[in-house]
mmCIF file of C-alpha atoms in Angstrom:
data_model
loop_
_atom_site.group_PDB
_atom_site.id
_atom_site.type_symbol
_atom_site.label_atom_id
_atom_site.label_comp_id
_atom_site.label_asym_id
_atom_site.label_seq_id
_atom_site.Cartn_x
_atom_site.Cartn_y
_atom_site.Cartn_z
ATOM 1 C CA UNK Y 1 266.534 146.174 -16.245
ATOM 2 C CA UNK Y 2 264.466 143.685 -18.671
ATOM 3 C CA UNK Y 3 262.926 140.267 -16.987
ATOM 4 C CA UNK Y 4 261.735 138.142 -19.213
ATOM 5 C CA UNK Y 5 258.698 136.358 -18.144
ATOM 6 C CA UNK Y 6 256.295 133.942 -19.153
ATOM 7 C CA UNK Y 7 252.558 132.927 -17.636
ATOM 8 C CA UNK Y 8 251.671 129.866 -15.117
ATOM 9 C CA UNK Y 9 255.946 129.572 -14.717
ATOM 10 C CA UNK Y 10 258.041 130.127 -11.786
ATOM 11 C CA UNK Y 11 258.239 134.058 -13.070
ATOM 12 C CA UNK Y 12 255.154 134.916 -11.348
ATOM 13 C CA UNK Y 13 257.532 135.291 -8.439
ATOM 14 C CA UNK Y 14 259.479 138.415 -9.239
ATOM 15 C CA UNK Y 15 256.588 140.298 -11.055
ATOM 16 C CA UNK Y 16 255.538 140.050 -7.884
ATOM 17 C CA UNK Y 17 258.927 141.128 -6.765
ATOM 18 C CA UNK Y 18 258.936 143.876 -9.117
ATOM 19 C CA UNK Y 19 255.718 144.995 -8.666
ATOM 20 C CA UNK Y 20 256.952 145.454 -4.570
ATOM 21 C CA UNK Y 21 259.362 148.020 -5.291
ATOM 22 C CA UNK Y 22 257.700 149.894 -7.958
ATOM 23 C CA UNK Y 23 260.716 150.393 -10.210
ATOM 24 C CA UNK Y 24 260.417 150.681 -13.459
ATOM 25 C CA UNK Y 25 261.173 147.468 -15.906
ATOM 26 C CA UNK Y 26 260.072 146.114 -18.753
ATOM 27 C CA UNK Y 27 258.526 142.851 -19.145
ATOM 28 C CA UNK Y 28 259.295 140.487 -22.503
ATOM 29 C CA UNK Y 29 257.587 137.678 -22.425
ATOM 30 C CA UNK Y 30 259.064 134.550 -23.505
ATOM 31 C CA UNK Y 31 256.533 131.327 -25.257
ATOM 32 C CA UNK Y 32 258.806 128.653 -23.055
ATOM 33 C CA UNK Y 33 256.124 126.202 -23.916
ATOM 34 C CA UNK Y 34 255.876 127.096 -27.730
ATOM 35 C CA UNK Y 35 259.531 127.907 -28.002
ATOM 36 C CA UNK Y 36 257.959 130.667 -29.863
ATOM 37 C CA UNK Y 37 260.949 133.025 -28.679
ATOM 38 C CA UNK Y 38 262.420 131.009 -26.643
ATOM 39 C CA UNK Y 39 265.566 130.912 -28.967
ATOM 40 C CA UNK Y 40 266.112 134.740 -28.984
ATOM 41 C CA UNK Y 41 269.703 135.719 -28.300
ATOM 42 C CA UNK Y 42 268.871 137.882 -25.818
ATOM 43 C CA UNK Y 43 266.961 136.275 -23.897
ATOM 44 C CA UNK Y 44 269.486 132.887 -23.481
ATOM 45 C CA UNK Y 45 272.343 135.354 -23.002
ATOM 46 C CA UNK Y 46 269.912 135.809 -19.463
ATOM 47 C CA UNK Y 47 269.121 132.904 -18.858
ATOM 48 C CA UNK Y 48 271.742 129.754 -20.294
ATOM 49 C CA UNK Y 49 269.110 127.106 -18.986
ATOM 50 C CA UNK Y 50 266.099 128.643 -21.505
ATOM 51 C CA UNK Y 51 264.296 128.949 -18.002
ATOM 52 C CA UNK Y 52 262.330 132.007 -17.234
ATOM 53 C CA UNK Y 53 262.415 133.990 -14.521
ATOM 54 C CA UNK Y 54 265.203 135.796 -15.938
ATOM 55 C CA UNK Y 55 267.310 139.554 -14.884
ATOM 56 C CA UNK Y 56 269.027 141.921 -16.695
ATOM 57 C CA UNK Y 57 270.222 144.993 -15.509
ATOM 58 C CA UNK Y 58 272.784 146.703 -17.689
ATOM 59 C CA UNK Y 59 275.568 144.080 -18.075
ATOM 60 C CA UNK Y 60 274.406 141.838 -14.670
ATOM 61 C CA UNK Y 61 272.654 138.447 -16.047
ATOM 62 C CA UNK Y 62 270.251 136.803 -13.438
ATOM 63 C CA UNK Y 63 268.091 133.752 -13.846
ATOM 64 C CA UNK Y 64 267.705 132.447 -10.249
ATOM 65 C CA UNK Y 65 264.978 133.702 -8.834
ATOM 66 C CA UNK Y 66 265.882 133.806 -5.492
ATOM 67 C CA UNK Y 67 268.990 134.690 -6.942
ATOM 68 C CA UNK Y 68 266.880 137.743 -8.576
ATOM 69 C CA UNK Y 69 265.133 138.925 -5.269
ATOM 70 C CA UNK Y 70 268.215 138.629 -3.488
ATOM 71 C CA UNK Y 71 270.045 141.482 -6.411
ATOM 72 C CA UNK Y 72 266.879 143.019 -6.069
ATOM 73 C CA UNK Y 73 266.155 143.385 -2.480
ATOM 74 C CA UNK Y 74 270.260 145.351 -1.576
ATOM 75 C CA UNK Y 75 269.438 147.491 -4.485
ATOM 76 C CA UNK Y 76 266.665 149.061 -3.408
ATOM 77 C CA UNK Y 77 267.237 149.549 0.191
ATOM 78 C CA UNK Y 78 264.661 151.565 0.689
ATOM 79 C CA UNK Y 79 261.848 149.150 -0.432
ATOM 80 C CA UNK Y 80 262.542 147.366 2.721
ATOM 81 C CA UNK Y 81 262.327 144.360 1.674
ATOM 82 C CA UNK Y 82 266.268 143.600 2.625
ATOM 83 C CA UNK Y 83 267.977 142.957 6.234
ATOM 84 C CA UNK Y 84 271.043 144.769 5.546
ATOM 85 C CA UNK Y 85 274.866 143.266 6.369
ATOM 86 C CA UNK Y 86 275.952 143.638 9.510
ATOM 87 C CA UNK Y 87 271.789 143.298 11.054
ATOM 88 C CA UNK Y 88 271.254 140.194 13.264
ATOM 89 C CA UNK Y 89 268.394 139.145 10.799
ATOM 90 C CA UNK Y 90 270.509 138.973 7.838
ATOM 91 C CA UNK Y 91 270.434 135.167 8.609
ATOM 92 C CA UNK Y 92 267.199 134.236 9.353
ATOM 93 C CA UNK Y 93 266.803 136.685 5.520
ATOM 94 C CA UNK Y 94 268.823 134.072 4.181
ATOM 95 C CA UNK Y 95 268.025 131.210 4.853
ATOM 96 C CA UNK Y 96 264.272 132.106 4.744
ATOM 97 C CA UNK Y 97 265.283 133.998 1.258
ATOM 98 C CA UNK Y 98 266.577 130.378 -0.181
ATOM 99 C CA UNK Y 99 263.996 128.320 1.311
ATOM 100 C CA UNK Y 100 262.117 127.782 -1.116
ATOM 101 C CA UNK Y 101 264.728 126.811 -3.673
ATOM 102 C CA UNK Y 102 266.586 124.712 -1.321
ATOM 103 C CA UNK Y 103 263.550 122.668 -0.122
ATOM 104 C CA UNK Y 104 260.346 123.471 -0.773
ATOM 105 C CA UNK Y 105 260.584 123.157 -4.248
ATOM 106 C CA UNK Y 106 262.739 119.921 -4.037
ATOM 107 C CA UNK Y 107 259.838 118.766 -1.310
ATOM 108 C CA UNK Y 108 257.592 119.189 -3.867
ATOM 109 C CA UNK Y 109 259.081 116.945 -6.358
ATOM 110 C CA UNK Y 110 258.760 114.529 -3.529
ATOM 111 C CA UNK Y 111 255.482 114.822 -3.384
ATOM 112 C CA UNK Y 112 254.509 114.810 -7.204
ATOM 113 C CA UNK Y 113 256.450 112.303 -8.343
ATOM 114 C CA UNK Y 114 255.297 110.047 -5.245
ATOM 115 C CA UNK Y 115 258.766 109.114 -4.353
ATOM 116 C CA UNK Y 116 259.510 107.904 -1.115
ATOM 117 C CA UNK Y 117 259.967 109.980 1.216
ATOM 118 C CA UNK Y 118 263.967 109.434 3.120
ATOM 119 C CA UNK Y 119 263.863 112.676 5.539
ATOM 120 C CA UNK Y 120 267.627 110.995 6.664
ATOM 121 C CA UNK Y 121 269.157 111.525 3.159
ATOM 122 C CA UNK Y 122 267.531 113.912 1.150
ATOM 123 C CA UNK Y 123 269.083 117.475 1.411
ATOM 124 C CA UNK Y 124 265.467 119.219 1.696
ATOM 125 C CA UNK Y 125 264.072 116.491 4.619
ATOM 126 C CA UNK Y 126 260.684 115.565 3.784
ATOM 127 C CA UNK Y 127 257.638 116.987 1.967
ATOM 128 C CA UNK Y 128 255.720 117.170 5.828
ATOM 129 C CA UNK Y 129 259.334 118.650 7.375
ATOM 130 C CA UNK Y 130 259.513 120.792 4.691
ATOM 131 C CA UNK Y 131 255.419 122.117 6.423
ATOM 132 C CA UNK Y 132 256.616 121.343 9.679
ATOM 133 C CA UNK Y 133 259.314 123.770 9.232
ATOM 134 C CA UNK Y 134 257.921 126.311 7.745
ATOM 135 C CA UNK Y 135 254.490 126.807 9.422
ATOM 136 C CA UNK Y 136 256.596 126.904 12.832
ATOM 137 C CA UNK Y 137 258.870 129.638 11.453
ATOM 138 C CA UNK Y 138 256.111 131.838 10.766
ATOM 139 C CA UNK Y 139 253.760 131.113 13.767
ATOM 140 C CA UNK Y 140 255.575 134.264 15.020
ATOM 141 C CA UNK Y 141 254.190 135.983 12.083
ATOM 142 C CA UNK Y 142 252.582 138.171 10.787
ATOM 143 C CA UNK Y 143 256.045 137.433 8.082
ATOM 144 C CA UNK Y 144 259.279 134.918 7.901
ATOM 145 C CA UNK Y 145 261.196 137.903 9.951
ATOM 146 C CA UNK Y 146 258.601 139.111 12.495
ATOM 147 C CA UNK Y 147 256.632 142.746 11.561
ATOM 148 C CA UNK Y 148 257.910 143.565 7.905
ATOM 149 C CA UNK Y 149 257.217 142.026 4.769
ATOM 150 C CA UNK Y 150 260.899 140.934 3.341
ATOM 151 C CA UNK Y 151 261.460 139.770 0.088
ATOM 152 C CA UNK Y 152 261.708 136.175 1.780
ATOM 153 C CA UNK Y 153 257.767 137.000 2.111
ATOM 154 C CA UNK Y 154 257.359 136.723 -1.926
ATOM 155 C CA UNK Y 155 259.334 133.439 -2.086
ATOM 156 C CA UNK Y 156 257.957 131.419 0.424
ATOM 157 C CA UNK Y 157 253.771 133.158 0.000
ATOM 158 C CA UNK Y 158 254.671 132.322 -3.404
ATOM 159 C CA UNK Y 159 255.155 129.044 -3.199
ATOM 160 C CA UNK Y 160 252.430 128.272 -0.503
ATOM 161 C CA UNK Y 161 250.013 130.073 -3.459
ATOM 162 C CA UNK Y 162 251.245 127.424 -5.842
ATOM 163 C CA UNK Y 163 250.425 124.952 -3.401
ATOM 164 C CA UNK Y 164 247.135 125.481 -2.920
ATOM 165 C CA UNK Y 165 246.420 126.482 -6.739
ATOM 166 C CA UNK Y 166 247.801 122.429 -6.596
ATOM 167 C CA UNK Y 167 245.834 121.206 -3.694
ATOM 168 C CA UNK Y 168 249.041 119.960 -1.762
ATOM 169 C CA UNK Y 169 248.823 122.830 0.889
ATOM 170 C CA UNK Y 170 247.971 120.760 3.912
ATOM 171 C CA UNK Y 171 245.179 122.172 6.452
ATOM 172 C CA UNK Y 172 247.236 124.277 8.099
ATOM 173 C CA UNK Y 173 245.461 127.282 10.119
ATOM 174 C CA UNK Y 174 249.974 129.296 10.051
ATOM 175 C CA UNK Y 175 249.779 128.627 6.330
ATOM 176 C CA UNK Y 176 246.592 129.561 5.375
ATOM 177 C CA UNK Y 177 246.398 132.886 7.588
ATOM 178 C CA UNK Y 178 249.870 133.942 6.065
ATOM 179 C CA UNK Y 179 248.739 132.701 1.806
ATOM 180 C CA UNK Y 180 245.717 135.310 2.962
ATOM 181 C CA UNK Y 181 247.914 137.906 4.222
ATOM 182 C CA UNK Y 182 250.215 137.712 1.362
ATOM 183 C CA UNK Y 183 246.894 137.943 -0.739
ATOM 184 C CA UNK Y 184 245.744 141.439 0.349
ATOM 185 C CA UNK Y 185 248.944 142.746 -0.805
ATOM 186 C CA UNK Y 186 247.944 145.358 -4.198
ATOM 187 C CA UNK Y 187 251.628 144.140 -5.502
ATOM 188 C CA UNK Y 188 251.061 140.626 -5.318
ATOM 189 C CA UNK Y 189 247.189 141.404 -7.261
ATOM 190 C CA UNK Y 190 248.856 142.780 -9.597
ATOM 191 C CA UNK Y 191 250.870 139.991 -10.203
ATOM 192 C CA UNK Y 192 247.931 137.554 -10.602
ATOM 193 C CA UNK Y 193 246.364 139.535 -12.922
ATOM 194 C CA UNK Y 194 249.788 139.694 -15.011
ATOM 195 C CA UNK Y 195 249.574 135.664 -14.652
ATOM 196 C CA UNK Y 196 246.294 135.271 -16.753
ATOM 197 C CA UNK Y 197 247.026 132.626 -19.772
ATOM 198 C CA UNK Y 198 248.228 133.761 -23.006
ATOM 199 C CA UNK Y 199 245.134 133.720 -25.441
#
């Protein structure tokens, strides 16, 4: 597998996911800010939008973090990060797996841009409803699906991590405790070490 990556980007999520899997992969840095390698044809074949993360696995090419996490979780079931088709928790697994890209990111755009909250109109609801929904979903914890850490926790945990870094994480005991549990995972610690700015 080839993982196209740049530090301090959404690619952090996939670095964490790959470290959780423990499978071999090649990490290829893409200089998306300076254009250094952004137009490399292999990268652009993997990521038509020129964004990271992107992953190639033989003929398979993926460039959405949710899709990459789902693909990897299903491909490597022995890692225990997926819920198999037919399991009654598969629906919740998919819902939480998609929550970061479909709800959290638009809600953060609303928050950072100063957009007027329109929970009745916006597909993501609002920043406040996003926080409430995520917090409520994690209360039975310790993870999004209960006792077992799964792929959605990579995406949700990275989102809570970044909300804290950007100073927008509310004073919410459930989310803060969840973040601390995430930060204790060796795979997250390794991903954070990879995420140091390039010198």
